[in-house]
PDB file of C-alpha atoms and ligand atoms in Angstrom:
ATOM      1  CA  MET A   1     154.260  -2.966  52.950  1.00 72.00           C
ATOM      2  CA  LYS A   2     153.338  -4.233  56.410  1.00 77.00           C
ATOM      3  CA  GLN A   3     156.339  -5.212  58.570  1.00 90.00           C
ATOM      4  CA  ILE A   4     156.865  -8.980  58.371  1.00 96.00           C
ATOM      5  CA  ASN A   5     158.863 -10.630  61.167  1.00 97.00           C
ATOM      6  CA  LYS A   6     157.301 -14.022  61.873  1.00 98.00           C
ATOM      7  CA  ILE A   7     156.486 -16.521  59.121  1.00 98.00           C
ATOM      8  CA  ALA A   8     154.165 -19.531  59.299  1.00 98.00           C
ATOM      9  CA  VAL A   9     155.695 -22.325  57.203  1.00 98.00           C
ATOM     10  CA  LEU A  10     153.965 -25.444  55.825  1.00 98.00           C
ATOM     11  CA  GLY A  11     156.120 -28.155  54.257  1.00 98.00           C
ATOM     12  CA  GLY A  12     159.264 -26.814  55.934  1.00 98.00           C
ATOM     13  CA  GLY A  13     160.409 -30.342  56.796  1.00 97.00           C
ATOM     14  CA  GLY A  14     160.514 -31.289  53.095  1.00 97.00           C
ATOM     15  CA  ARG A  15     163.447 -31.005  50.697  1.00 97.00           C
ATOM     16  CA  THR A  16     162.790 -27.494  49.337  1.00 98.00           C
ATOM     17  CA  GLY A  17     161.335 -26.507  52.688  1.00 98.00           C
ATOM     18  CA  ASN A  18     164.681 -27.091  54.376  1.00 97.00           C
ATOM     19  CA  TYR A  19     166.322 -24.550  52.073  1.00 97.00           C
ATOM     20  CA  VAL A  20     163.547 -22.056  52.709  1.00 98.00           C
ATOM     21  CA  ILE A  21     163.912 -22.439  56.480  1.00 98.00           C
ATOM     22  CA  ALA A  22     167.685 -21.900  56.227  1.00 96.00           C
ATOM     23  CA  GLN A  23     167.185 -18.714  54.167  1.00 97.00           C
ATOM     24  CA  LEU A  24     164.537 -17.380  56.529  1.00 98.00           C
ATOM     25  CA  LEU A  25     166.852 -17.926  59.489  1.00 98.00           C
ATOM     26  CA  ASN A  26     169.718 -16.297  57.591  1.00 97.00           C
ATOM     27  CA  GLN A  27     167.630 -13.209  57.073  1.00 97.00           C
ATOM     28  CA  GLY A  28     166.570 -12.953  60.695  1.00 97.00           C
ATOM     29  CA  TYR A  29     162.937 -14.054  60.483  1.00 98.00           C
ATOM     30  CA  SER A  30     161.160 -15.944  63.245  1.00 98.00           C
ATOM     31  CA  ILE A  31     159.505 -19.140  62.033  1.00 98.00           C
ATOM     32  CA  LYS A  32     156.457 -21.071  63.151  1.00 98.00           C
ATOM     33  CA  LEU A  33     156.687 -24.453  61.522  1.00 98.00           C
ATOM     34  CA  LEU A  34     153.910 -26.992  60.975  1.00 98.00           C
ATOM     35  CA  LEU A  35     155.235 -30.558  61.047  1.00 98.00           C
ATOM     36  CA  ARG A  36     153.461 -33.874  61.129  1.00 98.00           C
ATOM     37  CA  ASN A  37     156.531 -35.599  62.567  1.00 96.00           C
ATOM     38  CA  PRO A  38     158.626 -33.117  64.556  1.00 96.00           C
ATOM     39  CA  SER A  39     161.021 -35.870  65.736  1.00 95.00           C
ATOM     40  CA  THR A  40     162.427 -36.180  62.190  1.00 94.00           C
ATOM     41  CA  PHE A  41     163.230 -32.444  61.901  1.00 95.00           C
ATOM     42  CA  GLN A  42     166.981 -31.881  62.326  1.00 89.00           C
ATOM     43  CA  LEU A  43     167.364 -28.117  62.587  1.00 91.00           C
ATOM     44  CA  SER A  44     167.102 -26.414  65.942  1.00 89.00           C
ATOM     45  CA  SER A  45     167.123 -22.659  66.507  1.00 96.00           C
ATOM     46  CA  PRO A  46     165.677 -20.256  69.074  1.00 97.00           C
ATOM     47  CA  SER A  47     163.964 -18.572  66.094  1.00 98.00           C
ATOM     48  CA  ILE A  48     161.941 -21.702  65.252  1.00 98.00           C
ATOM     49  CA  SER A  49     158.822 -22.822  67.079  1.00 97.00           C
ATOM     50  CA  ILE A  50     157.177 -26.067  66.013  1.00 97.00           C
ATOM     51  CA  LEU A  51     153.506 -26.946  65.906  1.00 98.00           C
ATOM     52  CA  GLN A  52     152.649 -30.592  65.394  1.00 98.00           C
ATOM     53  CA  GLY A  53     149.731 -31.294  63.056  1.00 98.00           C
ATOM     54  CA  ASP A  54     148.328 -31.770  59.591  1.00 98.00           C
ATOM     55  CA  ALA A  55     147.688 -29.067  57.000  1.00 98.00           C
ATOM     56  CA  LEU A  56     144.324 -30.702  56.271  1.00 98.00           C
ATOM     57  CA  ASP A  57     143.142 -29.773  59.782  1.00 98.00           C
ATOM     58  CA  ASP A  58     141.675 -26.257  59.716  1.00 98.00           C
ATOM     59  CA  LYS A  59     142.014 -25.749  63.484  1.00 98.00           C
ATOM     60  CA  VAL A  60     145.704 -26.607  63.341  1.00 98.00           C
ATOM     61  CA  THR A  61     146.180 -24.233  60.396  1.00 98.00           C
ATOM     62  CA  ARG A  62     144.473 -21.448  62.323  1.00 98.00           C
ATOM     63  CA  SER A  63     146.790 -22.031  65.337  1.00 98.00           C
ATOM     64  CA  LEU A  64     149.760 -22.026  63.004  1.00 98.00           C
ATOM     65  CA  VAL A  65     149.154 -18.650  61.375  1.00 98.00           C
ATOM     66  CA  GLU A  66     147.547 -16.663  64.164  1.00 96.00           C
ATOM     67  CA  ASP A  67     150.582 -14.734  65.446  1.00 95.00           C
ATOM     68  CA  CYS A  68     152.428 -14.528  62.110  1.00 98.00           C
ATOM     69  CA  GLN A  69     152.529 -11.803  59.453  1.00 98.00           C
ATOM     70  CA  ALA A  70     152.978 -14.060  56.385  1.00 98.00           C
ATOM     71  CA  VAL A  71     152.561 -17.681  55.301  1.00 98.00           C
ATOM     72  CA  VAL A  72     154.935 -19.720  53.125  1.00 98.00           C
ATOM     73  CA  SER A  73     154.078 -23.177  51.779  1.00 98.00           C
ATOM     74  CA  THR A  74     156.294 -25.759  50.115  1.00 98.00           C
ATOM     75  CA  LEU A  75     153.772 -28.530  50.811  1.00 98.00           C
ATOM     76  CA  GLY A  76     154.029 -31.454  48.427  1.00 98.00           C
ATOM     77  CA  GLN A  77     151.708 -34.370  47.737  1.00 98.00           C
ATOM     78  CA  ARG A  78     152.785 -37.631  49.405  1.00 97.00           C
ATOM     79  CA  LYS A  79     151.990 -40.913  47.652  1.00 96.00           C
ATOM     80  CA  ASP A  80     148.762 -42.655  48.741  1.00 96.00           C
ATOM     81  CA  GLU A  81     147.733 -39.785  51.008  1.00 98.00           C
ATOM     82  CA  PRO A  82     144.639 -37.556  50.755  1.00 98.00           C
ATOM     83  CA  LEU A  83     145.052 -34.668  48.306  1.00 98.00           C
ATOM     84  CA  VAL A  84     146.556 -31.718  50.152  1.00 98.00           C
ATOM     85  CA  ALA A  85     147.042 -28.692  47.867  1.00 98.00           C
ATOM     86  CA  ALA A  86     143.523 -27.309  47.516  1.00 98.00           C
ATOM     87  CA  GLN A  87     142.311 -28.112  51.038  1.00 98.00           C
ATOM     88  CA  ALA A  88     145.460 -26.683  52.652  1.00 98.00           C
ATOM     89  CA  THR A  89     145.027 -23.528  50.564  1.00 98.00           C
ATOM     90  CA  ILE A  90     141.398 -23.238  51.639  1.00 98.00           C
ATOM     91  CA  ASN A  91     142.412 -23.710  55.292  1.00 98.00           C
ATOM     92  CA  VAL A  92     145.265 -21.210  55.099  1.00 98.00           C
ATOM     93  CA  LEU A  93     143.205 -18.528  53.338  1.00 98.00           C
ATOM     94  CA  LYS A  94     140.387 -18.880  55.881  1.00 98.00           C
ATOM     95  CA  ALA A  95     142.819 -18.620  58.794  1.00 98.00           C
ATOM     96  CA  MET A  96     144.632 -15.670  57.190  1.00 98.00           C
ATOM     97  CA  THR A  97     141.370 -13.800  56.682  1.00 97.00           C
ATOM     98  CA  GLU A  98     140.311 -14.441  60.294  1.00 97.00           C
ATOM     99  CA  CYS A  99     143.699 -13.253  61.577  1.00 97.00           C
ATOM    100  CA  GLY A 100     144.119 -10.280  59.208  1.00 97.00           C
ATOM    101  CA  ILE A 101     147.234 -11.691  57.496  1.00 98.00           C
ATOM    102  CA  GLN A 102     147.894 -10.487  53.956  1.00 97.00           C
ATOM    103  CA  ARG A 103     150.880 -12.320  52.459  1.00 98.00           C
ATOM    104  CA  TYR A 104     150.865 -15.955  51.205  1.00 98.00           C
ATOM    105  CA  ILE A 105     153.677 -17.446  49.099  1.00 98.00           C
ATOM    106  CA  LEU A 106     153.425 -20.987  47.689  1.00 98.00           C
ATOM    107  CA  VAL A 107     155.523 -23.265  45.496  1.00 98.00           C
ATOM    108  CA  ALA A 108     153.964 -25.509  42.824  1.00 98.00           C
ATOM    109  CA  GLY A 109     154.893 -27.272  39.596  1.00 98.00           C
ATOM    110  CA  LEU A 110     154.947 -25.735  36.119  1.00 98.00           C
ATOM    111  CA  ASN A 111     151.896 -27.851  35.180  1.00 98.00           C
ATOM    112  CA  VAL A 112     149.494 -25.399  36.840  1.00 98.00           C
ATOM    113  CA  ASP A 113     147.720 -23.393  34.116  1.00 98.00           C
ATOM    114  CA  THR A 114     146.640 -19.753  34.384  1.00 98.00           C
ATOM    115  CA  PRO A 115     144.779 -17.575  31.862  1.00 98.00           C
ATOM    116  CA  PHE A 116     147.947 -15.484  31.427  1.00 97.00           C
ATOM    117  CA  ASP A 117     150.147 -18.343  30.164  1.00 98.00           C
ATOM    118  CA  LYS A 118     151.820 -18.640  26.787  1.00 98.00           C
ATOM    119  CA  LYS A 119     153.431 -22.015  27.446  1.00 98.00           C
ATOM    120  CA  SER A 120     156.077 -23.165  24.954  1.00 98.00           C
ATOM    121  CA  PRO A 121     155.838 -26.663  23.411  1.00 98.00           C
ATOM    122  CA  ALA A 122     158.399 -27.908  25.990  1.00 97.00           C
ATOM    123  CA  THR A 123     156.428 -26.522  28.944  1.00 98.00           C
ATOM    124  CA  ARG A 124     153.181 -27.839  27.456  1.00 98.00           C
ATOM    125  CA  THR A 125     154.721 -31.297  27.057  1.00 98.00           C
ATOM    126  CA  ALA A 126     155.907 -31.304  30.685  1.00 97.00           C
ATOM    127  CA  SER A 127     152.473 -30.113  31.849  1.00 98.00           C
ATOM    128  CA  GLU A 128     150.694 -32.766  29.770  1.00 98.00           C
ATOM    129  CA  TRP A 129     152.944 -35.462  31.238  1.00 97.00           C
ATOM    130  CA  MET A 130     151.830 -34.439  34.729  1.00 97.00           C
ATOM    131  CA  LYS A 131     148.155 -34.283  33.706  1.00 97.00           C
ATOM    132  CA  THR A 132     148.330 -37.754  32.117  1.00 98.00           C
ATOM    133  CA  ASN A 133     150.297 -39.495  34.852  1.00 98.00           C
ATOM    134  CA  PHE A 134     148.969 -37.721  37.948  1.00 98.00           C
ATOM    135  CA  PRO A 135     145.539 -36.366  36.944  1.00 98.00           C
ATOM    136  CA  ALA A 136     144.124 -36.101  40.475  1.00 98.00           C
ATOM    137  CA  ILE A 137     147.200 -34.271  41.789  1.00 98.00           C
ATOM    138  CA  HIS A 138     147.114 -31.920  38.804  1.00 98.00           C
ATOM    139  CA  GLU A 139     143.403 -31.197  39.310  1.00 98.00           C
ATOM    140  CA  ASP A 140     144.021 -30.555  43.004  1.00 98.00           C
ATOM    141  CA  ARG A 141     146.759 -28.021  42.191  1.00 98.00           C
ATOM    142  CA  GLN A 142     144.538 -26.393  39.607  1.00 98.00           C
ATOM    143  CA  LYS A 143     141.784 -26.107  42.200  1.00 98.00           C
ATOM    144  CA  ALA A 144     144.248 -24.500  44.624  1.00 98.00           C
ATOM    145  CA  TYR A 145     145.051 -21.900  41.941  1.00 98.00           C
ATOM    146  CA  SER A 146     141.356 -21.240  41.405  1.00 98.00           C
ATOM    147  CA  VAL A 147     140.802 -20.736  45.152  1.00 98.00           C
ATOM    148  CA  LEU A 148     143.778 -18.350  45.315  1.00 98.00           C
ATOM    149  CA  SER A 149     142.549 -16.378  42.301  1.00 97.00           C
ATOM    150  CA  SER A 150     139.279 -15.534  43.969  1.00 96.00           C
ATOM    151  CA  SER A 151     140.832 -14.611  47.331  1.00 97.00           C
ATOM    152  CA  ASN A 152     141.628 -11.129  48.600  1.00 95.00           C
ATOM    153  CA  VAL A 153     145.034 -11.890  50.110  1.00 97.00           C
ATOM    154  CA  ASN A 154     148.314 -10.984  48.403  1.00 98.00           C
ATOM    155  CA  TRP A 155     149.285 -14.456  47.210  1.00 98.00           C
ATOM    156  CA  THR A 156     152.159 -15.467  44.925  1.00 98.00           C
ATOM    157  CA  LEU A 157     152.142 -18.935  43.372  1.00 98.00           C
ATOM    158  CA  ILE A 158     155.714 -19.700  42.301  1.00 98.00           C
ATOM    159  CA  ARG A 159     155.789 -22.302  39.517  1.00 98.00           C
ATOM    160  CA  VAL A 160     158.951 -24.387  39.153  1.00 98.00           C
ATOM    161  CA  PRO A 161     160.283 -27.122  36.839  1.00 98.00           C
ATOM    162  CA  PHE A 162     162.364 -30.132  38.034  1.00 97.00           C
ATOM    163  CA  ILE A 163     164.149 -29.213  41.268  1.00 98.00           C
ATOM    164  CA  ASP A 164     167.870 -29.965  41.403  1.00 96.00           C
ATOM    165  CA  PHE A 165     168.662 -30.474  45.082  1.00 96.00           C
ATOM    166  CA  ALA A 166     172.406 -30.908  44.502  1.00 92.00           C
ATOM    167  CA  ALA A 167     172.952 -27.803  42.371  1.00 90.00           C
ATOM    168  CA  MET A 168     174.644 -24.652  43.626  1.00 91.00           C
ATOM    169  CA  ALA A 169     172.781 -21.348  43.503  1.00 91.00           C
ATOM    170  CA  GLY A 170     172.777 -19.827  40.024  1.00 94.00           C
ATOM    171  CA  LYS A 171     171.000 -17.172  38.006  1.00 96.00           C
ATOM    172  CA  THR A 172     167.212 -17.193  38.302  1.00 97.00           C
ATOM    173  CA  ILE A 173     165.079 -16.278  35.302  1.00 98.00           C
ATOM    174  CA  VAL A 174     161.461 -15.233  35.918  1.00 98.00           C
ATOM    175  CA  SER A 175     158.527 -15.206  33.503  1.00 98.00           C
ATOM    176  CA  LEU A 176     154.807 -14.729  33.961  1.00 98.00           C
ATOM    177  CA  GLU A 177     154.004 -16.571  30.706  1.00 98.00           C
ATOM    178  CA  ASP A 178     156.260 -19.608  30.293  1.00 98.00           C
ATOM    179  CA  CYS A 179     158.836 -21.639  32.179  1.00 98.00           C
ATOM    180  CA  PRO A 180     162.198 -20.276  30.990  1.00 97.00           C
ATOM    181  CA  GLY A 181     164.183 -23.491  31.615  1.00 96.00           C
ATOM    182  CA  ASN A 182     163.858 -27.128  32.621  1.00 95.00           C
ATOM    183  CA  LYS A 183     165.357 -27.089  36.102  1.00 97.00           C
ATOM    184  CA  ILE A 184     166.094 -24.955  39.131  1.00 97.00           C
ATOM    185  CA  SER A 185     168.159 -25.392  42.277  1.00 98.00           C
ATOM    186  CA  ALA A 186     166.337 -25.644  45.598  1.00 98.00           C
ATOM    187  CA  SER A 187     168.652 -22.905  46.837  1.00 97.00           C
ATOM    188  CA  ASP A 188     167.426 -20.479  44.151  1.00 98.00           C
ATOM    189  CA  ILE A 189     163.796 -21.339  44.888  1.00 98.00           C
ATOM    190  CA  ALA A 190     164.398 -20.508  48.549  1.00 98.00           C
ATOM    191  CA  THR A 191     166.052 -17.190  47.674  1.00 98.00           C
ATOM    192  CA  PHE A 192     163.124 -16.249  45.428  1.00 98.00           C
ATOM    193  CA  VAL A 193     160.521 -17.317  48.002  1.00 98.00           C
ATOM    194  CA  VAL A 194     162.112 -15.312  50.807  1.00 98.00           C
ATOM    195  CA  ARG A 195     162.593 -12.244  48.578  1.00 98.00           C
ATOM    196  CA  GLN A 196     158.832 -12.145  48.013  1.00 98.00           C
ATOM    197  CA  LEU A 197     158.329 -11.258  51.678  1.00 98.00           C
ATOM    198  CA  ARG A 198     159.649  -7.762  50.909  1.00 96.00           C
ATOM    199  CA  ASP A 199     158.541  -7.393  47.294  1.00 97.00           C
ATOM    200  CA  ASP A 200     155.074  -6.699  45.884  1.00 97.00           C
ATOM    201  CA  THR A 201     156.003  -7.303  42.206  1.00 98.00           C
ATOM    202  CA  TYR A 202     154.235 -10.665  42.086  1.00 98.00           C
ATOM    203  CA  PHE A 203     151.192  -9.969  44.260  1.00 98.00           C
ATOM    204  CA  LYS A 204     148.304 -12.111  42.896  1.00 98.00           C
ATOM    205  CA  LYS A 205     150.580 -13.538  40.202  1.00 98.00           C
ATOM    206  CA  SER A 206     152.028 -16.959  39.300  1.00 98.00           C
ATOM    207  CA  PRO A 207     155.613 -16.485  38.108  1.00 98.00           C
ATOM    208  CA  PHE A 208     157.584 -19.350  36.585  1.00 98.00           C
ATOM    209  CA  ILE A 209     161.200 -19.437  37.758  1.00 98.00           C
ATOM    210  CA  SER A 210     164.117 -21.515  36.506  1.00 98.00           C
ATOM    211  CA  ASN A 211     167.854 -21.480  36.068  1.00 97.00           C
ATOM    212  CA  VAL A 212     169.182 -20.829  32.574  1.00 80.00           C
TER     213      VAL A 212
HETATM  214  N1  NAP B 301     160.701 -32.174  43.573  1.00 56.32           N
HETATM  215  C1  NAP B 301     160.546 -31.637  42.372  1.00 56.32           C
HETATM  216  O1  NAP B 301     161.334 -31.849  41.413  1.00 56.32           O
HETATM  217  C2  NAP B 301     159.406 -30.677  42.115  1.00 56.32           C
HETATM  218  C3  NAP B 301     159.200 -30.207  40.806  1.00 56.32           C
HETATM  219  C4  NAP B 301     158.199 -29.260  40.594  1.00 56.32           C
HETATM  220  C5  NAP B 301     157.426 -28.800  41.656  1.00 56.32           C
HETATM  221  N2  NAP B 301     157.637 -29.297  42.911  1.00 56.32           N
HETATM  222  C6  NAP B 301     156.819 -28.745  43.995  1.00 56.32           C
HETATM  223  O2  NAP B 301     157.682 -28.044  44.878  1.00 56.32           O
HETATM  224  C7  NAP B 301     157.190 -28.149  46.225  1.00 56.32           C
HETATM  225  C8  NAP B 301     158.295 -28.724  47.111  1.00 56.32           C
HETATM  226  O3  NAP B 301     158.674 -29.984  46.598  1.00 56.32           O
HETATM  227  P1  NAP B 301     159.652 -30.953  47.409  1.00 56.32           P
HETATM  228  O4  NAP B 301     160.046 -32.017  46.438  1.00 56.32           O
HETATM  229  O5  NAP B 301     160.696 -30.168  48.108  1.00 56.32           O
HETATM  230  O6  NAP B 301     158.620 -31.539  48.489  1.00 56.32           O
HETATM  231  P2  NAP B 301     158.832 -32.753  49.541  1.00 56.32           P
HETATM  232  O7  NAP B 301     160.281 -32.956  49.828  1.00 56.32           O
HETATM  233  O8  NAP B 301     158.054 -33.929  49.013  1.00 56.32           O
HETATM  234  O9  NAP B 301     158.147 -32.190  50.848  1.00 56.32           O
HETATM  235  C9  NAP B 301     156.768 -32.076  50.953  1.00 56.32           C
HETATM  236  C10 NAP B 301     156.440 -31.585  52.349  1.00 56.32           C
HETATM  237  O10 NAP B 301     155.017 -31.458  52.466  1.00 56.32           O
HETATM  238  C11 NAP B 301     154.653 -32.001  53.733  1.00 56.32           C
HETATM  239  N3  NAP B 301     153.256 -32.452  53.731  1.00 56.32           N
HETATM  240  C12 NAP B 301     152.618 -33.199  52.794  1.00 56.32           C
HETATM  241  N4  NAP B 301     151.338 -33.400  53.166  1.00 56.32           N
HETATM  242  C13 NAP B 301     151.160 -32.750  54.353  1.00 56.32           C
HETATM  243  C14 NAP B 301     150.057 -32.559  55.222  1.00 56.32           C
HETATM  244  N5  NAP B 301     148.853 -33.095  54.952  1.00 56.32           N
HETATM  245  N6  NAP B 301     150.244 -31.825  56.353  1.00 56.32           N
HETATM  246  C15 NAP B 301     151.447 -31.287  56.630  1.00 56.32           C
HETATM  247  N7  NAP B 301     152.543 -31.422  55.861  1.00 56.32           N
HETATM  248  C16 NAP B 301     152.389 -32.153  54.724  1.00 56.32           C
HETATM  249  C17 NAP B 301     155.597 -33.163  53.926  1.00 56.32           C
HETATM  250  O11 NAP B 301     155.607 -33.524  55.290  1.00 56.32           O
HETATM  251  P3  NAP B 301     155.899 -35.061  55.770  1.00 56.32           P
HETATM  252  O12 NAP B 301     157.411 -35.124  55.853  1.00 56.32           O
HETATM  253  O13 NAP B 301     155.206 -35.141  57.067  1.00 56.32           O
HETATM  254  O14 NAP B 301     155.343 -35.984  54.718  1.00 56.32           O
HETATM  255  C18 NAP B 301     156.907 -32.528  53.458  1.00 56.32           C
HETATM  256  O15 NAP B 301     157.490 -31.751  54.479  1.00 56.32           O
HETATM  257  C19 NAP B 301     155.949 -29.043  46.156  1.00 56.32           C
HETATM  258  O16 NAP B 301     154.833 -28.215  46.035  1.00 56.32           O
HETATM  259  C20 NAP B 301     156.142 -29.805  44.855  1.00 56.32           C
HETATM  260  O17 NAP B 301     154.933 -30.215  44.272  1.00 56.32           O
HETATM  261  C21 NAP B 301     158.601 -30.223  43.161  1.00 56.32           C
END
């Protein structure tokens, strides 16, 4: 695999994003972080450079990724804001292609469907809840998956259930067909995300991860 030293991060100021940033720093990566409001970001490190801007802006996205070797996104939809998942994915993939970057790792909910799924009744119920209550957000995520599927980059879409931000790290179970449990710690998501930077097991795949 190509040597990866510098990571472009979208959503790094969010709750899961904070854990991902901490893990990346722990493992010695340099980080280029896209933030809409840099003044609210607490962490400071010589390994972090910050770019102010919006993931919906393709020029900003291009500036973000251009000197990086991989992209990580924990972007989440904010209430009453324009849909972000599909357009950010389109922007990132375009910028990655222009800059010759191969690795893209994203986090999404378990509601995203793929042709390889064998969702259990519990996972189907949770997915249906999302589709019924947040249809536009679900459709946007599904569109992001569709855009990824037809791209040439080595993407991994990590699907997660309810995120427990207070929980300690535990054992992570992975499945390509169904969500193995109903929650996961943010710490374990971050560990799994960062591990993907040196692992090709889930290239062009959408693993579900959860704690037991
Ligand atoms: N929380 C859960 O239980 C749960 C469950 C399943 C899946 N997920 C998924 O897991 C991921 C992380 O969730 P989370 O709860 O940690 O997210 P979060 O705390 O809501 O953080 C979302 C991040 O996305 C950023 N963002 C949103 N729109 C943006 C835009 N247009 N341009 C730039 N940045 C933008 C936000 O920045 P601002 O601070 O500027 O708004 C924030 O940093 C998301 O994909 C979410 O859908 C979450």
